[in-house]
Short mmCIF file of C-alpha atoms in Angstrom, two decimals:
data_model
loop_
_atom_site.label_atom_id
_atom_site.label_comp_id
_atom_site.label_asym_id
_atom_site.label_seq_id
_atom_site.Cartn_x
_atom_site.Cartn_y
_atom_site.Cartn_z
CA MET A 1 11.81 21.70 -16.22
CA ILE A 2 9.02 20.57 -18.50
CA ARG A 3 6.01 18.51 -17.48
CA LEU A 4 3.48 17.08 -19.89
CA PHE A 5 0.13 15.63 -18.90
CA SER A 6 -2.56 14.26 -21.14
CA PRO A 7 -5.67 13.97 -18.98
CA GLU A 8 -8.71 14.70 -21.13
CA GLY A 9 -6.48 15.60 -24.07
CA THR A 10 -4.87 18.57 -22.32
CA LEU A 11 -1.09 18.91 -22.60
CA VAL A 12 0.40 21.03 -19.82
CA ILE A 13 3.96 22.29 -20.26
CA GLU A 14 5.75 23.82 -17.31
CA VAL A 15 9.13 25.47 -17.84
CA ASP A 16 11.35 26.63 -14.99
CA ASP A 17 14.25 27.64 -17.24
CA PRO A 18 13.40 30.77 -19.28
CA GLY A 19 16.22 29.89 -21.66
CA VAL A 20 14.47 26.76 -22.88
CA SER A 21 12.37 27.02 -26.03
CA VAL A 22 9.61 24.47 -26.58
CA SER A 23 7.98 23.57 -29.88
CA ILE A 24 5.15 21.19 -30.74
CA ASP A 25 5.29 19.86 -34.31
CA GLY A 26 7.59 22.72 -35.25
CA GLN A 27 5.38 25.46 -33.80
CA GLU A 28 7.20 27.29 -31.04
CA MET A 29 5.35 27.93 -27.81
CA VAL A 30 6.31 31.19 -26.16
CA ILE A 31 6.56 30.90 -22.37
CA THR A 32 7.88 34.01 -20.67
CA GLY A 33 10.05 33.10 -17.68
CA ALA A 34 9.00 30.26 -15.42
CA GLY A 35 5.37 29.52 -16.06
CA VAL A 36 2.66 27.24 -17.35
CA LYS A 37 0.91 27.18 -20.71
CA GLU A 38 -1.99 24.97 -21.68
CA LEU A 39 -2.70 23.74 -25.19
CA ARG A 40 -5.78 21.80 -26.22
CA LEU A 41 -4.80 18.91 -28.49
CA LYS A 42 -6.81 16.31 -30.32
CA PRO A 43 -5.95 12.60 -29.91
CA GLY A 44 -2.91 11.65 -31.98
CA GLN A 45 0.89 11.81 -31.93
CA TYR A 46 2.94 14.98 -31.57
CA GLN A 47 6.65 15.74 -31.79
CA LEU A 48 7.97 17.74 -28.83
CA GLN A 49 11.33 19.49 -29.13
CA ALA A 50 13.10 21.41 -26.37
CA THR A 51 16.07 23.61 -27.25
CA LYS A 52 18.39 25.99 -25.42
CA GLU A 53 20.79 28.39 -27.12
CA GLY A 54 20.21 26.59 -30.39
CA GLU A 55 21.02 23.16 -28.97
CA VAL A 56 18.38 20.45 -29.09
CA LEU A 57 18.11 19.09 -25.57
CA LYS A 58 15.61 16.38 -26.35
CA GLN A 59 12.98 15.29 -28.82
CA GLU A 60 10.00 13.30 -27.58
CA LEU A 61 7.12 11.68 -29.45
CA VAL A 62 4.10 12.39 -27.27
CA THR A 63 0.89 10.38 -27.60
CA ILE A 64 -2.35 11.93 -26.40
CA THR A 65 -4.97 9.26 -25.68
CA ARG A 66 -8.71 9.64 -25.73
CA ASN A 67 -9.28 8.51 -22.19
CA GLY A 68 -6.58 10.75 -20.83
CA ARG A 69 -4.81 8.01 -18.87
CA GLN A 70 -1.34 8.38 -20.37
CA LEU A 71 0.96 10.78 -18.57
CA VAL A 72 4.37 11.87 -19.81
CA ARG A 73 7.09 13.73 -17.98
CA VAL A 74 10.18 15.23 -19.54
CA SER A 75 12.69 16.85 -17.21
CA ARG A 76 16.05 18.51 -17.70
CA GLU A 77 18.44 17.20 -15.07
CA PRO A 78 21.33 19.29 -13.67
CA ALA A 79 24.78 18.57 -15.12
CA SER A 80 23.23 16.83 -18.09
CA THR A 81 22.48 17.89 -21.66
CA ALA A 82 19.51 15.59 -21.98
CA ILE A 83 15.94 15.70 -20.91
CA LYS A 84 14.87 12.21 -19.99
CA SER A 85 11.53 10.54 -19.57
CA VAL A 86 10.87 9.60 -15.93
CA GLU A 87 8.26 7.21 -14.67
CA GLY A 88 5.62 8.15 -17.21
CA ALA A 89 4.21 10.47 -14.52
CA SER A 90 4.45 13.92 -13.04
CA GLN A 91 7.02 14.69 -10.35
CA PRO A 92 7.60 17.42 -7.75
CA THR A 93 8.98 20.72 -9.02
CA ASP A 94 9.41 22.77 -5.82
CA SER A 95 7.30 25.45 -7.50
CA LYS A 96 5.02 27.15 -4.97
CA PRO A 97 1.86 26.78 -7.08
CA VAL A 98 2.20 22.99 -7.06
CA ASP A 99 -0.35 21.28 -4.80
CA PRO A 100 1.43 18.22 -3.30
CA ASP A 101 -1.82 16.30 -2.78
CA ARG A 102 -2.97 16.82 -6.37
CA ARG A 103 0.45 16.03 -7.78
CA ALA A 104 0.66 12.82 -5.75
CA ALA A 105 -2.89 11.75 -6.63
CA GLU A 106 -2.23 12.29 -10.34
CA TYR A 107 0.95 10.24 -10.11
CA VAL A 108 -0.77 7.34 -8.34
CA LEU A 109 -3.65 7.29 -10.81
CA SER A 110 -1.33 7.62 -13.81
CA ILE A 111 0.34 4.29 -13.01
CA GLY A 112 -2.84 2.35 -12.29
CA GLY A 113 -3.28 2.98 -8.57
CA LYS A 114 -6.30 4.12 -6.58
CA VAL A 115 -6.85 6.99 -4.15
CA ARG A 116 -9.38 8.25 -1.64
CA LEU A 117 -9.81 11.91 -0.79
CA ASN A 118 -10.89 13.70 2.39
CA ASP A 119 -11.44 10.38 4.19
CA ASP A 120 -10.10 10.34 7.75
CA SER A 121 -10.98 6.71 8.45
CA ARG A 122 -8.12 4.24 8.70
CA HIS A 123 -9.22 1.68 6.13
CA GLY A 124 -11.28 4.01 3.97
CA GLU A 125 -15.02 4.52 3.76
CA LYS A 126 -15.37 6.72 0.70
CA LYS A 127 -15.34 5.45 -2.86
CA PHE A 128 -11.97 4.84 -4.50
CA ILE A 129 -11.01 7.18 -7.34
CA THR A 130 -9.36 5.34 -10.22
CA SER A 131 -8.82 7.97 -12.93
CA ILE A 132 -7.48 11.51 -13.05
CA LYS A 133 -10.67 12.86 -14.58
CA GLU A 134 -12.51 11.94 -11.35
CA LEU A 135 -10.37 14.31 -9.28
CA PRO A 136 -12.26 17.44 -8.20
CA ASP A 137 -11.20 20.84 -9.47
CA SER A 138 -11.28 22.22 -5.94
CA PRO A 139 -8.45 21.54 -3.45
CA PHE A 140 -8.58 18.22 -1.61
CA ARG A 141 -6.68 16.17 0.95
CA LEU A 142 -5.13 12.95 -0.34
CA THR A 143 -5.79 10.45 2.46
CA HIS A 144 -5.55 6.94 0.96
CA VAL A 145 -3.15 5.53 -1.63
CA GLU A 146 -3.30 1.97 -2.97
CA LEU A 147 -0.58 0.70 -5.31
CA ILE A 148 -0.72 -3.08 -4.93
CA ASN A 149 1.47 -5.37 -7.04
CA ASN A 150 2.54 -2.46 -9.23
CA ARG A 151 5.91 -2.54 -10.97
CA ASN A 152 5.55 1.09 -11.99
CA VAL A 153 6.14 2.25 -8.41
CA THR A 154 9.77 3.35 -8.15
CA ASP A 155 11.81 5.61 -5.90
CA THR A 156 11.81 8.37 -8.51
CA GLY A 157 8.08 8.08 -8.98
CA MET A 158 7.38 8.18 -5.26
CA ALA A 159 9.02 11.61 -5.16
CA ALA A 160 5.58 12.78 -6.32
CA LEU A 161 4.40 12.08 -2.74
CA ARG A 162 6.90 14.50 -1.25
CA GLY A 163 5.16 17.26 0.66
CA THR A 164 1.91 15.37 1.26
CA LYS A 165 0.77 15.55 4.89
CA ASN A 166 -2.70 14.00 5.06
CA LEU A 167 -2.21 10.32 4.24
CA ARG A 168 -3.94 7.87 6.57
CA PHE A 169 -3.50 4.71 4.49
CA VAL A 170 -0.70 3.62 2.15
CA ASN A 171 -0.71 0.16 0.57
CA LEU A 172 2.37 -0.74 -1.49
CA ALA A 173 2.14 -4.52 -1.08
CA TYR A 174 4.06 -6.57 -3.64
CA SER A 175 5.31 -3.53 -5.54
CA PRO A 176 8.90 -4.69 -6.10
CA GLU A 177 10.68 -1.78 -7.76
CA PHE A 178 10.86 0.83 -4.99
CA THR A 179 13.30 0.83 -2.06
CA ASP A 180 13.80 2.59 1.27
CA ALA A 181 14.60 5.80 -0.61
CA GLY A 182 11.06 5.92 -1.96
CA LEU A 183 9.55 5.60 1.51
CA ALA A 184 11.43 8.70 2.62
CA HIS A 185 8.94 10.80 0.65
CA LEU A 186 6.18 9.84 3.11
CA SER A 187 7.99 11.48 6.02
CA ASP A 188 5.57 14.40 6.45
CA ASN A 189 2.48 12.20 6.82
CA ARG A 190 2.55 12.04 10.61
CA GLY A 191 -1.09 10.99 10.79
CA LEU A 192 -0.49 7.74 8.90
CA GLN A 193 -2.50 4.92 10.49
CA ARG A 194 -2.05 1.96 8.15
CA LEU A 195 1.05 1.02 6.16
CA ASP A 196 1.24 -2.14 4.05
CA LEU A 197 4.73 -3.06 2.80
CA TRP A 198 4.06 -6.79 2.40
CA GLY A 199 6.30 -8.44 -0.20
CA THR A 200 8.49 -5.38 -0.85
CA ASN A 201 12.26 -4.83 -0.80
CA ILE A 202 12.41 -2.67 2.30
CA THR A 203 15.18 -2.89 4.90
CA LYS A 204 15.66 -1.59 8.42
CA LYS A 205 16.36 1.87 7.03
CA GLY A 206 12.92 1.92 5.43
CA ILE A 207 10.99 1.13 8.58
CA GLU A 208 13.12 3.58 10.57
CA TYR A 209 11.37 6.43 8.75
CA PHE A 210 8.20 5.71 10.73
CA VAL A 211 9.70 5.59 14.23
CA GLY A 212 8.23 8.96 15.16
CA PHE A 213 4.79 8.47 13.61
CA PRO A 214 2.45 8.79 16.62
CA ASP A 215 -0.72 7.14 15.30
CA LEU A 216 0.40 4.10 13.29
CA ARG A 217 -2.09 1.33 14.17
CA ASP A 218 -1.74 -1.23 11.37
CA LEU A 219 1.70 -2.26 10.09
CA ARG A 220 2.15 -5.06 7.53
CA LEU A 221 5.72 -6.18 6.90
CA GLY A 222 5.21 -9.81 5.86
CA ASP A 223 7.18 -11.60 3.13
CA THR A 224 10.16 -9.26 3.38
CA GLN A 225 13.85 -9.82 4.15
CA LEU A 226 13.64 -8.09 7.51
CA SER A 227 15.78 -9.79 10.15
CA ALA A 228 15.15 -9.92 13.88
CA GLU A 229 17.80 -7.23 14.23
CA ASP A 230 16.00 -5.07 11.67
CA LEU A 231 12.71 -5.54 13.51
CA SER A 232 14.30 -4.45 16.77
CA ILE A 233 13.65 -0.89 15.58
CA LEU A 234 10.02 -1.47 16.59
CA LYS A 235 10.94 -0.82 20.22
CA GLN A 236 11.66 2.79 19.22
CA TYR A 237 8.24 3.28 17.62
CA VAL A 238 6.31 5.95 19.51
CA SER A 239 3.14 4.23 18.27
CA LEU A 240 4.10 0.81 19.69
CA GLN A 241 1.53 0.99 22.48
CA LYS A 242 -1.17 1.95 19.95
CA LEU A 243 -0.35 -0.77 17.42
CA GLU A 244 -3.38 -2.99 16.80
CA ILE A 245 -2.37 -5.10 13.79
CA LEU A 246 1.15 -6.33 13.03
CA MET A 247 1.96 -8.79 10.25
CA LEU A 248 5.43 -10.39 10.27
CA THR A 249 4.72 -13.55 8.26
CA LEU A 250 7.75 -14.86 6.33
CA THR A 251 10.20 -12.51 8.03
CA GLN A 252 13.09 -13.49 10.30
CA ALA A 253 11.20 -12.46 13.41
CA ASP A 254 12.20 -14.49 16.48
CA ASP A 255 11.63 -14.54 20.23
CA SER A 256 13.49 -11.25 20.66
CA THR A 257 10.87 -9.63 18.43
CA LEU A 258 8.07 -10.82 20.70
CA ALA A 259 9.93 -9.49 23.73
CA ILE A 260 9.55 -6.04 22.19
CA LEU A 261 5.86 -6.61 21.44
CA SER A 262 5.06 -7.32 25.08
CA ASP A 263 4.71 -3.52 25.34
CA ALA A 264 2.18 -3.39 22.49
CA HIS A 265 -0.79 -3.53 24.85
CA GLN A 266 -3.40 -2.64 22.21
CA LEU A 267 -2.32 -5.40 19.83
CA ILE A 268 -5.33 -7.29 18.46
CA GLN A 269 -3.89 -9.29 15.54
CA LEU A 270 -0.39 -10.72 15.13
CA ASN A 271 0.75 -12.73 12.11
CA LEU A 272 3.88 -14.85 12.68
CA GLU A 273 3.55 -17.65 10.11
CA GLU A 274 6.81 -19.18 8.89
CA THR A 275 9.00 -17.37 11.44
CA ASP A 276 11.49 -18.61 14.06
CA ILE A 277 9.18 -18.08 17.03
CA THR A 278 9.39 -20.66 19.86
CA ASP A 279 7.55 -21.22 23.14
CA VAL A 280 9.92 -18.72 24.75
CA GLY A 281 8.53 -16.04 22.47
CA LEU A 282 4.95 -17.03 23.25
CA SER A 283 5.59 -16.35 26.92
CA TYR A 284 6.18 -12.67 26.11
CA LEU A 285 2.67 -12.43 24.65
CA GLU A 286 1.07 -13.23 28.00
CA GLU A 287 0.97 -9.49 28.69
CA ASN A 288 -0.93 -8.73 25.49
CA ARG A 289 -4.39 -8.97 27.04
CA ASN A 290 -6.15 -7.49 24.00
CA LEU A 291 -4.69 -10.03 21.58
CA GLU A 292 -7.51 -11.83 19.77
CA TYR A 293 -5.98 -13.33 16.62
CA LEU A 294 -2.62 -15.10 16.49
CA TYR A 295 -1.22 -16.90 13.43
CA LEU A 296 1.49 -19.43 14.19
CA LYS A 297 1.61 -21.93 11.32
CA GLY A 298 5.10 -22.94 10.31
CA THR A 299 6.72 -21.71 13.53
CA LYS A 300 8.70 -23.66 16.15
CA VAL A 301 6.12 -23.42 18.91
CA THR A 302 4.86 -26.61 20.56
CA ALA A 303 1.49 -27.82 21.78
CA PRO A 304 2.39 -27.21 25.47
CA GLY A 305 3.43 -23.64 24.68
CA VAL A 306 0.22 -22.95 22.78
CA ARG A 307 -1.91 -24.49 25.54
CA ARG A 308 -0.21 -22.36 28.18
CA LEU A 309 -0.89 -19.16 26.25
CA SER A 310 -4.49 -20.26 25.67
CA ARG A 311 -5.05 -20.64 29.40
CA ILE A 312 -3.75 -17.14 30.06
CA LEU A 313 -5.58 -15.58 27.09
CA PRO A 314 -8.78 -17.66 26.91
CA LYS A 315 -10.38 -15.49 24.19
CA LEU A 316 -7.41 -15.87 21.87
CA ASP A 317 -8.24 -17.28 18.42
CA LYS A 318 -5.16 -19.20 17.28
CA ASP A 319 -4.32 -20.50 13.82
CA TRP A 320 -1.70 -23.20 14.30
CA ASN A 321 -0.90 -26.76 13.34
CA GLU A 322 1.56 -29.35 14.57
CA PRO A 323 5.09 -28.55 13.34
CA GLU A 324 5.40 -31.74 11.35
CA LYS A 325 2.42 -30.78 9.21
CA PRO A 326 3.72 -28.43 6.49
CA SER A 327 1.71 -25.36 5.59
CA THR A 328 2.03 -22.31 3.42
CA SER A 329 1.38 -18.77 4.49
CA SER A 330 -1.04 -18.25 1.64
CA ALA A 331 -3.40 -20.74 3.30
CA SER A 332 -2.83 -19.39 6.79
CA MET A 333 -6.52 -19.05 7.49
CA LEU A 334 -7.38 -22.58 6.35
CA SER A 335 -7.44 -25.27 9.03
CA LYS A 336 -9.35 -28.52 9.24
CA THR A 337 -11.45 -27.69 6.21
CA ASP A 338 -13.08 -31.10 6.22
CA SER A 339 -14.39 -30.72 9.75
CA LYS A 340 -18.16 -30.41 9.89
CA SER A 341 -17.83 -28.01 12.82
CA VAL A 342 -16.13 -25.40 10.65
CA ASP A 343 -18.40 -22.62 9.34
CA PRO A 344 -17.43 -22.31 5.63
CA ASP A 345 -18.54 -18.68 5.39
CA ARG A 346 -16.52 -17.60 8.42
CA ARG A 347 -13.50 -19.63 7.36
CA ALA A 348 -13.56 -18.11 3.86
CA ALA A 349 -14.07 -14.58 5.16
CA GLU A 350 -11.16 -14.95 7.57
CA TYR A 351 -8.93 -16.23 4.77
CA VAL A 352 -9.79 -13.28 2.53
CA LEU A 353 -9.03 -10.81 5.33
CA SER A 354 -5.79 -12.58 6.27
CA VAL A 355 -4.32 -11.95 2.81
CA GLY A 356 -5.42 -8.31 2.67
CA GLY A 357 -8.78 -8.67 0.93
CA LYS A 358 -12.21 -7.27 1.72
CA VAL A 359 -15.59 -8.91 2.36
CA TRP A 360 -19.25 -8.03 2.68
CA VAL A 361 -21.75 -10.21 4.56
CA ASN A 362 -25.52 -10.73 4.44
CA LYS A 363 -25.83 -8.49 1.38
CA ASP A 364 -28.22 -9.71 -1.32
CA SER A 365 -27.51 -6.97 -3.86
CA ALA A 366 -25.13 -7.75 -6.71
CA PHE A 367 -23.21 -4.58 -5.91
CA THR A 368 -21.05 -3.72 -2.92
CA ASP A 369 -21.44 -0.68 -0.70
CA LYS A 370 -19.61 1.20 2.03
CA ASN A 371 -20.31 -1.51 4.64
CA VAL A 372 -17.08 -3.26 3.79
CA ILE A 373 -15.19 -5.42 6.30
CA GLN A 374 -11.38 -5.31 6.14
CA THR A 375 -10.25 -6.81 9.46
CA ARG A 376 -11.29 -9.93 11.36
CA ASP A 377 -12.40 -8.04 14.44
CA LYS A 378 -15.19 -6.46 12.36
CA LEU A 379 -16.77 -9.80 11.46
CA PRO A 380 -20.08 -10.45 13.25
CA SER A 381 -19.85 -12.77 16.25
CA GLU A 382 -23.07 -14.49 15.19
CA PRO A 383 -23.29 -16.70 12.06
CA PHE A 384 -23.39 -14.80 8.77
CA ARG A 385 -23.59 -15.34 5.02
CA LEU A 386 -20.46 -14.43 3.07
CA THR A 387 -21.90 -12.74 -0.02
CA HIS A 388 -19.07 -10.66 -1.50
CA ALA A 389 -15.28 -11.10 -1.53
CA ASP A 390 -12.73 -8.74 -3.09
CA LEU A 391 -9.21 -10.02 -3.80
CA GLN A 392 -8.26 -7.75 -6.68
CA THR A 393 -4.61 -7.53 -7.78
CA ASN A 394 -3.56 -9.75 -4.89
CA SER A 395 -0.55 -11.98 -5.54
CA ARG A 396 -0.96 -13.64 -2.12
CA VAL A 397 -3.97 -15.62 -3.39
CA THR A 398 -3.06 -19.23 -4.18
CA ASP A 399 -4.86 -22.45 -5.06
CA ALA A 400 -4.25 -23.77 -1.55
CA GLY A 401 -5.62 -20.60 -0.03
CA LEU A 402 -8.75 -20.63 -2.19
CA ALA A 403 -9.62 -24.01 -0.69
CA ALA A 404 -10.94 -21.93 2.20
CA PHE A 405 -13.99 -21.19 0.01
CA ARG A 406 -14.95 -24.85 -0.17
CA GLY A 407 -18.46 -25.27 1.18
CA THR A 408 -19.56 -21.64 0.81
CA LYS A 409 -22.94 -21.25 -0.90
CA HIS A 410 -23.96 -17.60 -0.66
CA LEU A 411 -21.40 -15.66 -2.69
#
């Protein structure tokens, strides 16, 4: 197996088959047995040739870039005479010296993602790392991975995450090319606390992988093809009673789904926009005494059903409109924007958070800091000034949703 990286102009070639001979621009590199050899190259293009017993397995034109962002992998597959390019990134090799956390971090960064290291918080408090050259030379724990709206994320690529054990946060929202098979590579991360699969192609098999995860607190499954039957797997989740945030917008969730959630006693936020929920389902939520935020636009609930739940849960903040008034999930946080009683800063902040963004309040500096807010329950109860909003690479942002910013003055 041969792996090539080009961070900082360094090409690393790893060969597991001692019978394979590797040459760069006609100059043979001698690698005795399975091992690694490093070669310092200047920016430019190089011809790689791998041969075995006189047969050319593959020729690759390798480009080394100045900023070191391009990564190339060439691997010789079993039962095949070719070495093929996979993912443009490094993959697992089962070699003992390979550090799973470093390998996974390099893969994520090579395809435009972001990572945090040694950060045990759920949402992340330390600065994001965005390039391979920022990774420390010393060992680290990969704790946060963000790959939003990224078509480079595939099942084969996600094999780079195999063997990682320290992930707390994984965000794959709107990355359309991976499937359930890719999620299987997260199976050793039993401490995972937040998983965002919004807008992906997952099925019941994919969410079954996380049944035994004991500390999953924030699960985002909106805008997927999951049926009520698929979602029934939630009753097997060992973390069900710890779940605090669950997003099922634009799924086929129905009243049977809410019957399961009556056991989710720590649930704080529940998104059900554009689902088949009725008043029968609302009755199951009467046991969720910690529920603070409930999104019901586009459902089949009625005013009497909502009023009944409001009496039982008087602190519940509901986002709902009459069924005959059409709405879109992208504007789920926007209601009665022309009402003078609405606080524009709070309304805008809640919208940003509802679609997975981040906000900062009462901050006069042009730059953001670690005091980021990522969930509604962290917003101050008293009035505040919305000064910073982050909606990077977010395909859930629409014109209708951005109307929530109307009237803000402090950004």
